[in-house]
GROMACS .gro file of N, CA and C in nm:
model
  516
    1MET      N    1   3.183  -2.368   6.070
    1MET     CA    2   3.156  -2.529   6.072
    1MET      C    3   3.177  -2.645   5.912
    2SER      N    4   3.259  -2.668   5.909
    2SER     CA    5   3.257  -2.703   5.772
    2SER      C    6   3.169  -2.867   5.736
    3THR      N    7   3.159  -2.947   5.895
    3THR     CA    8   3.057  -3.041   5.880
    3THR      C    9   2.939  -3.012   5.956
    4ILE      N   10   2.822  -3.034   5.808
    4ILE     CA   11   2.699  -2.985   5.916
    4ILE      C   12   2.604  -3.119   5.871
    5ASN      N   13   2.560  -3.119   5.979
    5ASN     CA   14   2.506  -3.255   6.083
    5ASN      C   15   2.328  -3.238   6.000
    6ILE      N   16   2.321  -3.308   5.912
    6ILE     CA   17   2.179  -3.317   5.872
    6ILE      C   18   2.117  -3.449   5.879
    7LYS      N   19   2.041  -3.452   5.962
    7LYS     CA   20   1.969  -3.561   6.046
    7LYS      C   21   1.819  -3.628   5.980
    8ARG      N   22   1.864  -3.656   5.825
    8ARG     CA   23   1.722  -3.724   5.809
    8ARG      C   24   1.638  -3.790   5.902
    9VAL      N   25   1.517  -3.790   5.836
    9VAL     CA   26   1.391  -3.872   5.902
    9VAL      C   27   1.325  -3.963   5.844
   10LYS      N   28   1.255  -4.090   5.883
   10LYS     CA   29   1.173  -4.171   5.766
   10LYS      C   30   1.032  -4.104   5.806
   11SER      N   31   0.946  -4.037   5.724
   11SER     CA   32   0.804  -4.011   5.702
   11SER      C   33   0.699  -4.101   5.765
   12SER      N   34   0.745  -4.224   5.723
   12SER     CA   35   0.644  -4.341   5.775
   12SER      C   36   0.612  -4.351   5.972
   13GLU      N   37   0.703  -4.296   5.999
   13GLU     CA   38   0.691  -4.341   6.163
   13GLU      C   39   0.639  -4.166   6.217
   14ILE      N   40   0.611  -4.118   6.179
   14ILE     CA   41   0.563  -3.996   6.259
   14ILE      C   42   0.420  -3.941   6.181
   15GLU      N   43   0.375  -3.883   6.294
   15GLU     CA   44   0.264  -3.844   6.206
   15GLU      C   45   0.295  -3.641   6.192
   16LEU      N   46   0.257  -3.609   6.077
   16LEU     CA   47   0.309  -3.481   6.006
   16LEU      C   48   0.208  -3.371   5.984
   17LYS      N   49   0.194  -3.280   6.026
   17LYS     CA   50   0.118  -3.171   5.988
   17LYS      C   51   0.184  -3.053   5.871
   18ASP      N   52   0.077  -3.049   5.784
   18ASP     CA   53   0.138  -3.007   5.696
   18ASP      C   54   0.034  -2.783   5.664
   19ARG      N   55   0.146  -2.740   5.642
   19ARG     CA   56   0.108  -2.581   5.586
   19ARG      C   57   0.164  -2.530   5.484
   20LEU      N   58   0.083  -2.461   5.407
   20LEU     CA   59   0.067  -2.396   5.286
   20LEU      C   60   0.127  -2.310   5.274
   21VAL      N   61   0.295  -2.252   5.238
   21VAL     CA   62   0.336  -2.101   5.251
   21VAL      C   63   0.334  -2.013   5.127
   22SER      N   64   0.325  -2.114   5.006
   22SER     CA   65   0.305  -2.005   4.910
   22SER      C   66   0.194  -2.093   4.758
   23ILE      N   67   0.172  -2.039   4.690
   23ILE     CA   68   0.115  -2.101   4.585
   23ILE      C   69   0.113  -1.952   4.478
   24GLN      N   70   0.136  -2.000   4.375
   24GLN     CA   71   0.154  -1.930   4.229
   24GLN      C   72   0.102  -1.983   4.164
   25ARG      N   73   0.010  -1.884   4.076
   25ARG     CA   74  -0.008  -1.972   3.915
   25ARG      C   75   0.098  -1.896   3.830
   26VAL      N   76   0.142  -1.984   3.704
   26VAL     CA   77   0.207  -1.942   3.642
   26VAL      C   78   0.163  -1.965   3.486
   27ALA      N   79   0.191  -1.902   3.390
   27ALA     CA   80   0.114  -1.944   3.263
   27ALA      C   81   0.257  -1.946   3.167
   28LYS      N   82   0.199  -2.066   3.077
   28LYS     CA   83   0.312  -2.079   2.948
   28LYS      C   84   0.248  -2.044   2.884
   29VAL      N   85   0.324  -1.942   2.759
   29VAL     CA   86   0.238  -1.904   2.657
   29VAL      C   87   0.258  -1.955   2.572
   30THR      N   88   0.149  -2.000   2.505
   30THR     CA   89   0.187  -2.108   2.340
   30THR      C   90   0.081  -2.021   2.237
   31LYS      N   91   0.117  -2.103   2.109
   31LYS     CA   92   0.039  -1.997   2.013
   31LYS      C   93  -0.122  -1.995   2.002
   32GLY      N   94  -0.152  -2.085   2.104
   32GLY     CA   95  -0.298  -2.112   2.084
   32GLY      C   96  -0.396  -2.054   2.235
   33GLY      N   97  -0.271  -1.954   2.298
   33GLY     CA   98  -0.314  -1.896   2.416
   33GLY      C   99  -0.224  -1.922   2.572
   34ARG      N  100  -0.272  -1.875   2.636
   34ARG     CA  101  -0.219  -1.884   2.767
   34ARG      C  102  -0.246  -2.036   2.853
   35THR      N  103  -0.139  -2.110   2.865
   35THR     CA  104  -0.185  -2.236   2.960
   35THR      C  105  -0.111  -2.218   3.129
   36PHE      N  106  -0.206  -2.242   3.190
   36PHE     CA  107  -0.223  -2.247   3.377
   36PHE      C  108  -0.151  -2.298   3.422
   37SER      N  109  -0.063  -2.295   3.532
   37SER     CA  110  -0.079  -2.445   3.617
   37SER      C  111  -0.031  -2.370   3.719
   38PHE      N  112  -0.004  -2.434   3.845
   38PHE     CA  113  -0.013  -2.415   3.960
   38PHE      C  114   0.140  -2.418   4.085
   39SER      N  115   0.221  -2.401   4.119
   39SER     CA  116   0.341  -2.440   4.189
   39SER      C  117   0.316  -2.389   4.343
   40ALA      N  118   0.316  -2.468   4.417
   40ALA     CA  119   0.259  -2.468   4.573
   40ALA      C  120   0.419  -2.513   4.626
   41ILE      N  121   0.441  -2.435   4.771
   41ILE     CA  122   0.547  -2.421   4.835
   41ILE      C  123   0.492  -2.449   4.949
   42VAL      N  124   0.524  -2.619   5.004
   42VAL     CA  125   0.450  -2.683   5.141
   42VAL      C  126   0.547  -2.738   5.243
   43VAL      N  127   0.551  -2.696   5.342
   43VAL     CA  128   0.646  -2.728   5.540
   43VAL      C  129   0.521  -2.852   5.570
   44VAL      N  130   0.580  -2.897   5.606
   44VAL     CA  131   0.586  -3.049   5.681
   44VAL      C  132   0.632  -3.027   5.821
   45GLY      N  133   0.566  -3.089   5.920
   45GLY     CA  134   0.638  -3.133   6.029
   45GLY      C  135   0.555  -3.161   6.179
   46ASP      N  136   0.619  -3.229   6.253
   46ASP     CA  137   0.561  -3.316   6.380
   46ASP      C  138   0.522  -3.204   6.481
   47GLU      N  139   0.600  -3.089   6.478
   47GLU     CA  140   0.592  -2.972   6.577
   47GLU      C  141   0.643  -3.044   6.721
   48ASN      N  142   0.744  -3.135   6.671
   48ASN     CA  143   0.819  -3.195   6.772
   48ASN      C  144   0.969  -3.216   6.750
   49GLY      N  145   1.007  -3.073   6.644
   49GLY     CA  146   1.171  -3.109   6.620
   49GLY      C  147   1.171  -3.188   6.439
   50VAL      N  148   1.075  -3.209   6.391
   50VAL     CA  149   1.086  -3.262   6.267
   50VAL      C  150   1.024  -3.152   6.210
   51VAL      N  151   1.107  -3.126   6.023
   51VAL     CA  152   1.070  -3.031   5.976
   51VAL      C  153   1.093  -3.097   5.786
   52GLY      N  154   1.032  -3.032   5.719
   52GLY     CA  155   1.087  -3.051   5.562
   52GLY      C  156   0.998  -2.934   5.471
   53TYR      N  157   1.029  -2.966   5.357
   53TYR     CA  158   0.957  -2.861   5.269
   53TYR      C  159   0.983  -2.903   5.153
   54GLY      N  160   0.857  -2.911   5.074
   54GLY     CA  161   0.849  -2.919   4.931
   54GLY      C  162   0.788  -2.856   4.795
   55LEU      N  163   0.792  -2.878   4.675
   55LEU     CA  164   0.764  -2.805   4.604
   55LEU      C  165   0.630  -2.908   4.510
   56GLY      N  166   0.531  -2.858   4.479
   56GLY     CA  167   0.462  -2.926   4.415
   56GLY      C  168   0.419  -2.824   4.283
   57LYS      N  169   0.402  -2.906   4.159
   57LYS     CA  170   0.352  -2.802   4.052
   57LYS      C  171   0.267  -2.940   3.960
   58ALA      N  172   0.163  -2.876   3.953
   58ALA     CA  173   0.034  -2.913   3.876
   58ALA      C  174  -0.056  -2.808   3.809
   59LYS      N  175  -0.154  -2.880   3.748
   59LYS     CA  176  -0.285  -2.803   3.651
   59LYS      C  177  -0.376  -2.789   3.760
   60GLU      N  178  -0.370  -2.800   3.860
   60GLU     CA  179  -0.492  -2.758   3.958
   60GLU      C  180  -0.441  -2.746   4.088
   61VAL      N  181  -0.464  -2.689   4.186
   61VAL     CA  182  -0.429  -2.608   4.326
   61VAL      C  183  -0.375  -2.751   4.406
   62THR      N  184  -0.517  -2.824   4.398
   62THR     CA  185  -0.518  -2.947   4.510
   62THR      C  186  -0.409  -3.065   4.469
   63GLU      N  187  -0.369  -3.079   4.346
   63GLU     CA  188  -0.287  -3.171   4.271
   63GLU      C  189  -0.131  -3.109   4.346
   64ALA      N  190  -0.156  -2.981   4.314
   64ALA     CA  191  -0.017  -2.897   4.357
   64ALA      C  192   0.044  -2.944   4.461
   65ILE      N  193  -0.063  -2.882   4.587
   65ILE     CA  194  -0.076  -2.865   4.696
   65ILE      C  195  -0.030  -3.046   4.770
   66ALA      N  196  -0.104  -3.167   4.719
   66ALA     CA  197  -0.035  -3.258   4.723
   66ALA      C  198   0.099  -3.318   4.710
   67LYS      N  199   0.091  -3.247   4.601
   67LYS     CA  200   0.245  -3.307   4.533
   67LYS      C  201   0.390  -3.235   4.620
   68GLY      N  202   0.333  -3.091   4.663
   68GLY     CA  203   0.422  -3.058   4.723
   68GLY      C  204   0.392  -3.134   4.903
   69VAL      N  205   0.335  -3.176   4.916
   69VAL     CA  206   0.330  -3.246   5.072
   69VAL      C  207   0.403  -3.405   5.029
   70ASP      N  208   0.400  -3.450   4.928
   70ASP     CA  209   0.457  -3.567   4.880
   70ASP      C  210   0.617  -3.554   4.864
   71ASP      N  211   0.641  -3.421   4.830
   71ASP     CA  212   0.775  -3.390   4.826
   71ASP      C  213   0.868  -3.377   4.937
   72ALA      N  214   0.776  -3.275   5.052
   72ALA     CA  215   0.826  -3.255   5.193
   72ALA      C  216   0.888  -3.346   5.234
   73LYS      N  217   0.739  -3.497   5.231
   73LYS     CA  218   0.823  -3.580   5.316
   73LYS      C  219   0.897  -3.649   5.289
   74LYS      N  220   0.956  -3.624   5.179
   74LYS     CA  221   1.133  -3.689   5.140
   74LYS      C  222   1.219  -3.586   5.190
   75ASN      N  223   1.209  -3.498   5.219
   75ASN     CA  224   1.296  -3.385   5.273
   75ASN      C  225   1.297  -3.329   5.435
   76LEU      N  226   1.250  -3.480   5.519
   76LEU     CA  227   1.262  -3.458   5.644
   76LEU      C  228   1.406  -3.415   5.695
   77VAL      N  229   1.399  -3.322   5.788
   77VAL     CA  230   1.553  -3.305   5.904
   77VAL      C  231   1.468  -3.299   6.049
   78LYS      N  232   1.622  -3.339   6.149
   78LYS     CA  233   1.559  -3.316   6.223
   78LYS      C  234   1.638  -3.221   6.325
   79VAL      N  235   1.580  -3.121   6.381
   79VAL     CA  236   1.637  -3.003   6.461
   79VAL      C  237   1.585  -3.011   6.606
   80PRO      N  238   1.745  -2.987   6.729
   80PRO     CA  239   1.709  -2.959   6.831
   80PRO      C  240   1.631  -2.851   6.895
   81VAL      N  241   1.576  -2.887   6.957
   81VAL     CA  242   1.458  -2.795   6.992
   81VAL      C  243   1.447  -2.824   7.175
   82ILE      N  244   1.491  -2.744   7.237
   82ILE     CA  245   1.504  -2.737   7.390
   82ILE      C  246   1.436  -2.649   7.484
   83ASN      N  247   1.355  -2.670   7.563
   83ASN     CA  248   1.246  -2.573   7.590
   83ASN      C  249   1.192  -2.527   7.523
   84GLY      N  250   1.085  -2.529   7.363
   84GLY     CA  251   1.065  -2.472   7.291
   84GLY      C  252   1.143  -2.349   7.206
   85THR      N  253   1.268  -2.374   7.263
   85THR     CA  254   1.337  -2.261   7.117
   85THR      C  255   1.447  -2.369   7.121
   86ILE      N  256   1.529  -2.285   7.046
   86ILE     CA  257   1.692  -2.315   6.978
   86ILE      C  258   1.796  -2.340   7.064
   87PRO      N  259   1.865  -2.419   7.042
   87PRO     CA  260   2.018  -2.379   7.121
   87PRO      C  261   2.096  -2.285   7.116
   88HIS      N  262   2.077  -2.235   7.023
   88HIS     CA  263   2.185  -2.127   6.953
   88HIS      C  264   2.197  -2.052   6.877
   89GLU      N  265   2.252  -1.916   6.863
   89GLU     CA  266   2.199  -1.816   6.716
   89GLU      C  267   2.258  -1.896   6.611
   90GLN      N  268   2.191  -1.859   6.479
   90GLN     CA  269   2.257  -1.883   6.349
   90GLN      C  270   2.205  -1.881   6.249
   91ILE      N  271   2.268  -1.821   6.141
   91ILE     CA  272   2.226  -1.789   6.020
   91ILE      C  273   2.221  -1.888   5.888
   92GLY      N  274   2.114  -1.881   5.891
   92GLY     CA  275   2.100  -1.959   5.686
   92GLY      C  276   2.107  -1.906   5.539
   93LYS      N  277   2.151  -1.939   5.469
   93LYS     CA  278   2.148  -1.926   5.356
   93LYS      C  279   2.167  -1.999   5.215
   94PHE      N  280   2.057  -1.951   5.085
   94PHE     CA  281   2.061  -2.055   4.997
   94PHE      C  282   2.002  -1.912   4.911
   95SER      N  283   2.064  -1.895   4.836
   95SER     CA  284   2.065  -1.839   4.722
   95SER      C  285   2.064  -1.706   4.781
   96GLY      N  286   2.008  -1.613   4.718
   96GLY     CA  287   1.967  -1.485   4.772
   96GLY      C  288   1.899  -1.452   4.896
   97GLY      N  289   1.877  -1.578   4.971
   97GLY     CA  290   1.773  -1.514   5.106
   97GLY      C  291   1.894  -1.598   5.184
   98PHE      N  292   1.883  -1.462   5.308
   98PHE     CA  293   1.946  -1.485   5.371
   98PHE      C  294   1.831  -1.475   5.522
   99VAL      N  295   1.866  -1.550   5.643
   99VAL     CA  296   1.796  -1.600   5.767
   99VAL      C  297   1.867  -1.589   5.882
  100PHE      N  298   1.848  -1.505   5.990
  100PHE     CA  299   1.928  -1.503   6.142
  100PHE      C  300   1.818  -1.532   6.212
  101ILE      N  301   1.863  -1.640   6.253
  101ILE     CA  302   1.760  -1.730   6.453
  101ILE      C  303   1.840  -1.704   6.524
  102LYS      N  304   1.753  -1.693   6.660
  102LYS     CA  305   1.806  -1.648   6.769
  102LYS      C  306   1.753  -1.686   6.890
  103PRO      N  307   1.789  -1.754   6.955
  103PRO     CA  308   1.676  -1.820   7.067
  103PRO      C  309   1.655  -1.730   7.178
  104ALA      N  310   1.496  -1.738   7.213
  104ALA     CA  311   1.374  -1.642   7.295
  104ALA      C  312   1.330  -1.652   7.415
  105ALA      N  313   1.356  -1.601   7.529
  105ALA     CA  314   1.274  -1.641   7.680
  105ALA      C  315   1.164  -1.727   7.673
  106ASN      N  316   1.134  -1.758   7.752
  106ASN     CA  317   0.980  -1.837   7.728
  106ASN      C  318   0.899  -1.760   7.703
  107GLY      N  319   0.779  -1.755   7.678
  107GLY     CA  320   0.657  -1.657   7.639
  107GLY      C  321   0.675  -1.567   7.520
  108THR      N  322   0.785  -1.491   7.460
  108THR     CA  323   0.840  -1.463   7.358
  108THR      C  324   0.713  -1.503   7.228
  109GLY      N  325   0.735  -1.618   7.186
  109GLY     CA  326   0.665  -1.635   7.070
  109GLY      C  327   0.710  -1.627   6.959
  110VAL      N  328   0.713  -1.694   6.830
  110VAL     CA  329   0.721  -1.634   6.754
  110VAL      C  330   0.758  -1.531   6.653
  111ILE      N  331   0.881  -1.518   6.674
  111ILE     CA  332   0.859  -1.352   6.634
  111ILE      C  333   0.960  -1.356   6.457
  112ALA      N  334   0.872  -1.368   6.357
  112ALA     CA  335   0.914  -1.418   6.210
  112ALA      C  336   0.825  -1.360   6.129
  113GLY      N  337   0.910  -1.377   6.001
  113GLY     CA  338   0.802  -1.315   5.894
  113GLY      C  339   0.681  -1.444   5.840
  114GLY      N  340   0.663  -1.430   5.724
  114GLY     CA  341   0.524  -1.547   5.665
  114GLY      C  342   0.642  -1.678   5.664
  115ALA      N  343   0.706  -1.663   5.551
  115ALA     CA  344   0.747  -1.792   5.543
  115ALA      C  345   0.908  -1.893   5.619
  116MET      N  346   0.931  -1.787   5.687
  116MET     CA  347   0.992  -1.839   5.792
  116MET      C  348   0.919  -1.909   5.887
  117ARG      N  349   0.768  -1.793   5.934
  117ARG     CA  350   0.745  -1.862   6.052
  117ARG      C  351   0.646  -2.006   6.068
  118ALA      N  352   0.587  -2.031   5.966
  118ALA     CA  353   0.564  -2.174   5.900
  118ALA      C  354   0.636  -2.242   5.926
  119VAL      N  355   0.797  -2.256   5.884
  119VAL     CA  356   0.909  -2.325   5.934
  119VAL      C  357   0.910  -2.356   6.044
  120LEU      N  358   0.970  -2.225   6.126
  120LEU     CA  359   0.931  -2.293   6.258
  120LEU      C  360   0.868  -2.285   6.362
  121GLU      N  361   0.716  -2.301   6.333
  121GLU     CA  362   0.616  -2.332   6.421
  121GLU      C  363   0.610  -2.518   6.361
  122SER      N  364   0.639  -2.511   6.203
  122SER     CA  365   0.635  -2.680   6.185
  122SER      C  366   0.735  -2.764   6.279
  123ALA      N  367   0.850  -2.680   6.280
  123ALA     CA  368   0.967  -2.764   6.351
  123ALA      C  369   0.899  -2.807   6.467
  124GLY      N  370   0.795  -2.710   6.564
  124GLY     CA  371   0.831  -2.729   6.691
  124GLY      C  372   0.876  -2.619   6.803
  125VAL      N  373   0.926  -2.515   6.725
  125VAL     CA  374   0.975  -2.362   6.790
  125VAL      C  375   0.872  -2.292   6.857
  126HIS      N  376   0.878  -2.250   6.940
  126HIS     CA  377   0.770  -2.144   7.001
  126HIS      C  378   0.784  -2.013   7.073
  127ASN      N  379   0.942  -2.009   7.102
  127ASN     CA  380   1.017  -1.909   7.132
  127ASN      C  381   1.128  -1.915   7.050
  128VAL      N  382   1.147  -1.739   6.946
  128VAL     CA  383   1.239  -1.782   6.868
  128VAL      C  384   1.240  -1.616   6.794
  129LEU      N  385   1.334  -1.535   6.788
  129LEU     CA  386   1.295  -1.425   6.703
  129LEU      C  387   1.435  -1.458   6.588
  130ALA      N  388   1.324  -1.391   6.455
  130ALA     CA  389   1.408  -1.390   6.335
  130ALA      C  390   1.395  -1.286   6.259
  131LYS      N  391   1.506  -1.301   6.165
  131LYS     CA  392   1.540  -1.196   6.082
  131LYS      C  393   1.557  -1.251   5.931
  132SER      N  394   1.463  -1.243   5.851
  132SER     CA  395   1.511  -1.255   5.719
  132SER      C  396   1.577  -1.118   5.616
  133LYS      N  397   1.663  -1.142   5.589
  133LYS     CA  398   1.761  -1.049   5.529
  133LYS      C  399   1.782  -1.115   5.338
  134GLY      N  400   1.768  -0.996   5.266
  134GLY     CA  401   1.814  -1.029   5.151
  134GLY      C  402   1.649  -1.057   5.061
  135SER      N  403   1.662  -1.161   4.956
  135SER     CA  404   1.526  -1.229   4.903
  135SER      C  405   1.415  -1.260   4.987
  136SER      N  406   1.324  -1.191   4.925
  136SER     CA  407   1.181  -1.228   5.022
  136SER      C  408   1.123  -1.335   4.961
  137ASN      N  409   1.157  -1.388   4.831
  137ASN     CA  410   1.106  -1.505   4.754
  137ASN      C  411   1.088  -1.636   4.837
  138PRO      N  412   0.977  -1.628   4.867
  138PRO     CA  413   0.910  -1.758   4.944
  138PRO      C  414   1.025  -1.896   4.959
  139HIS      N  415   1.071  -1.890   4.810
  139HIS     CA  416   1.127  -2.054   4.813
  139HIS      C  417   1.263  -2.014   4.912
  140ASN      N  418   1.334  -1.930   4.808
  140ASN     CA  419   1.434  -1.901   4.877
  140ASN      C  420   1.456  -1.876   5.019
  141VAL      N  421   1.363  -1.828   5.102
  141VAL     CA  422   1.361  -1.797   5.267
  141VAL      C  423   1.314  -1.955   5.318
  142VAL      N  424   1.202  -2.021   5.255
  142VAL     CA  425   1.213  -2.163   5.341
  142VAL      C  426   1.349  -2.200   5.369
  143LYS      N  427   1.400  -2.221   5.217
  143LYS     CA  428   1.533  -2.356   5.235
  143LYS      C  429   1.634  -2.231   5.304
  144ALA      N  430   1.668  -2.136   5.286
  144ALA     CA  431   1.747  -2.063   5.428
  144ALA      C  432   1.721  -2.136   5.506
  145THR      N  433   1.548  -2.143   5.614
  145THR     CA  434   1.494  -2.158   5.709
  145THR      C  435   1.564  -2.308   5.769
  146VAL      N  436   1.541  -2.358   5.658
  146VAL     CA  437   1.563  -2.494   5.676
  146VAL      C  438   1.738  -2.565   5.682
  147SER      N  439   1.783  -2.502   5.640
  147SER     CA  440   1.966  -2.486   5.656
  147SER      C  441   2.020  -2.399   5.727
  148ALA      N  442   1.919  -2.308   5.799
  148ALA     CA  443   2.000  -2.228   5.932
  148ALA      C  444   1.935  -2.370   6.077
  149LEU      N  445   1.816  -2.433   6.041
  149LEU     CA  446   1.744  -2.543   6.146
  149LEU      C  447   1.843  -2.648   6.148
  150SER      N  448   1.914  -2.713   6.046
  150SER     CA  449   1.963  -2.823   6.034
  150SER      C  450   2.110  -2.828   6.098
  151GLN      N  451   2.160  -2.681   6.089
  151GLN     CA  452   2.323  -2.673   6.067
  151GLN      C  453   2.323  -2.625   6.262
  152LEU      N  454   2.195  -2.630   6.338
  152LEU     CA  455   2.198  -2.647   6.476
  152LEU      C  456   2.206  -2.778   6.563
  153ARG      N  457   2.325  -2.769   6.655
  153ARG     CA  458   2.394  -2.839   6.718
  153ARG      C  459   2.329  -2.805   6.923
  154ASP      N  460   2.280  -2.934   6.931
  154ASP     CA  461   2.301  -2.929   7.070
  154ASP      C  462   2.423  -2.933   7.196
  155ALA      N  463   2.403  -2.904   7.314
  155ALA     CA  464   2.528  -2.919   7.382
  155ALA      C  465   2.563  -3.071   7.377
  156TYR      N  466   2.440  -3.184   7.402
  156TYR     CA  467   2.529  -3.303   7.405
  156TYR      C  468   2.578  -3.332   7.270
  157THR      N  469   2.541  -3.300   7.173
  157THR     CA  470   2.622  -3.321   7.046
  157THR      C  471   2.730  -3.273   7.034
  158VAL      N  472   2.770  -3.172   7.049
  158VAL     CA  473   2.899  -3.069   7.096
  158VAL      C  474   3.014  -3.134   7.186
  159ALA      N  475   2.902  -3.185   7.265
  159ALA     CA  476   3.051  -3.239   7.386
  159ALA      C  477   3.067  -3.388   7.294
  160GLN      N  478   2.997  -3.449   7.219
  160GLN     CA  479   3.015  -3.592   7.150
  160GLN      C  480   3.141  -3.571   7.085
  161HIS      N  481   3.113  -3.468   7.016
  161HIS     CA  482   3.211  -3.445   6.877
  161HIS      C  483   3.320  -3.408   6.914
  162ARG      N  484   3.354  -3.308   7.017
  162ARG     CA  485   3.475  -3.267   7.102
  162ARG      C  486   3.511  -3.385   7.196
  163GLY      N  487   3.476  -3.461   7.191
  163GLY     CA  488   3.492  -3.561   7.279
  163GLY      C  489   3.556  -3.554   7.438
  164VAL      N  490   3.452  -3.457   7.501
  164VAL     CA  491   3.462  -3.388   7.653
  164VAL      C  492   3.291  -3.458   7.739
  165GLU      N  493   3.319  -3.435   7.847
  165GLU     CA  494   3.213  -3.440   7.952
  165GLU      C  495   3.132  -3.280   7.904
  166LEU      N  496   2.999  -3.286   7.902
  166LEU     CA  497   2.878  -3.195   7.908
  166LEU      C  498   2.935  -3.089   7.932
  167GLY      N  499   2.950  -3.099   8.098
  167GLY     CA  500   2.989  -3.005   8.221
  167GLY      C  501   3.088  -2.900   8.113
  168LYS      N  502   3.193  -2.974   8.019
  168LYS     CA  503   3.320  -2.882   8.004
  168LYS      C  504   3.296  -2.821   7.849
  169VAL      N  505   3.191  -2.820   7.780
  169VAL     CA  506   3.140  -2.746   7.679
  169VAL      C  507   3.060  -2.588   7.807
  170PHE      N  508   3.015  -2.645   7.862
  170PHE     CA  509   2.967  -2.484   7.942
  170PHE      C  510   3.057  -2.446   7.996
  171ASN      N  511   3.161  -2.482   8.081
  171ASN     CA  512   3.243  -2.446   8.170
  171ASN      C  513   3.420  -2.424   8.107
  172GLY      N  514   3.430  -2.435   8.027
  172GLY     CA  515   3.556  -2.436   7.934
  172GLY      C  516   3.649  -2.533   8.010
   0.00000   0.00000   0.00000
């Protein structure tokens, strides 16, 4: 697919919930000793098809999380969620992180690892099968998952893009 449909969303219009994916203590070594700071990866979403991620860095944990939430609100994307699952299988890639997400039957739940689970639940996906391959670094997994979710298209969008009726998409 050559054109990726990324649908940006304004954060002021919706109520967002944030989830902390990962927090890291990083050290900068100077001649006076080590200086510690924190980096936090945060995912925000309205659990109704809108999700975004952000990275915050600061000297204090709470400041890092707050900066991450602000950054995440700037990177919101709209995801098609149909009956609590995704419309079709999708592969997402970012750097060394590969993710595979697949729709699941009602009652399955979110079968996914830590960083992927936070993104999928924040997006409002309740039934999905997911596999993370390659890098297990939370940065890459979160970005690959958002990439996969942003590439999803529902049947109505496909019909509009092809210029045919909705029934023709399913029946050829």
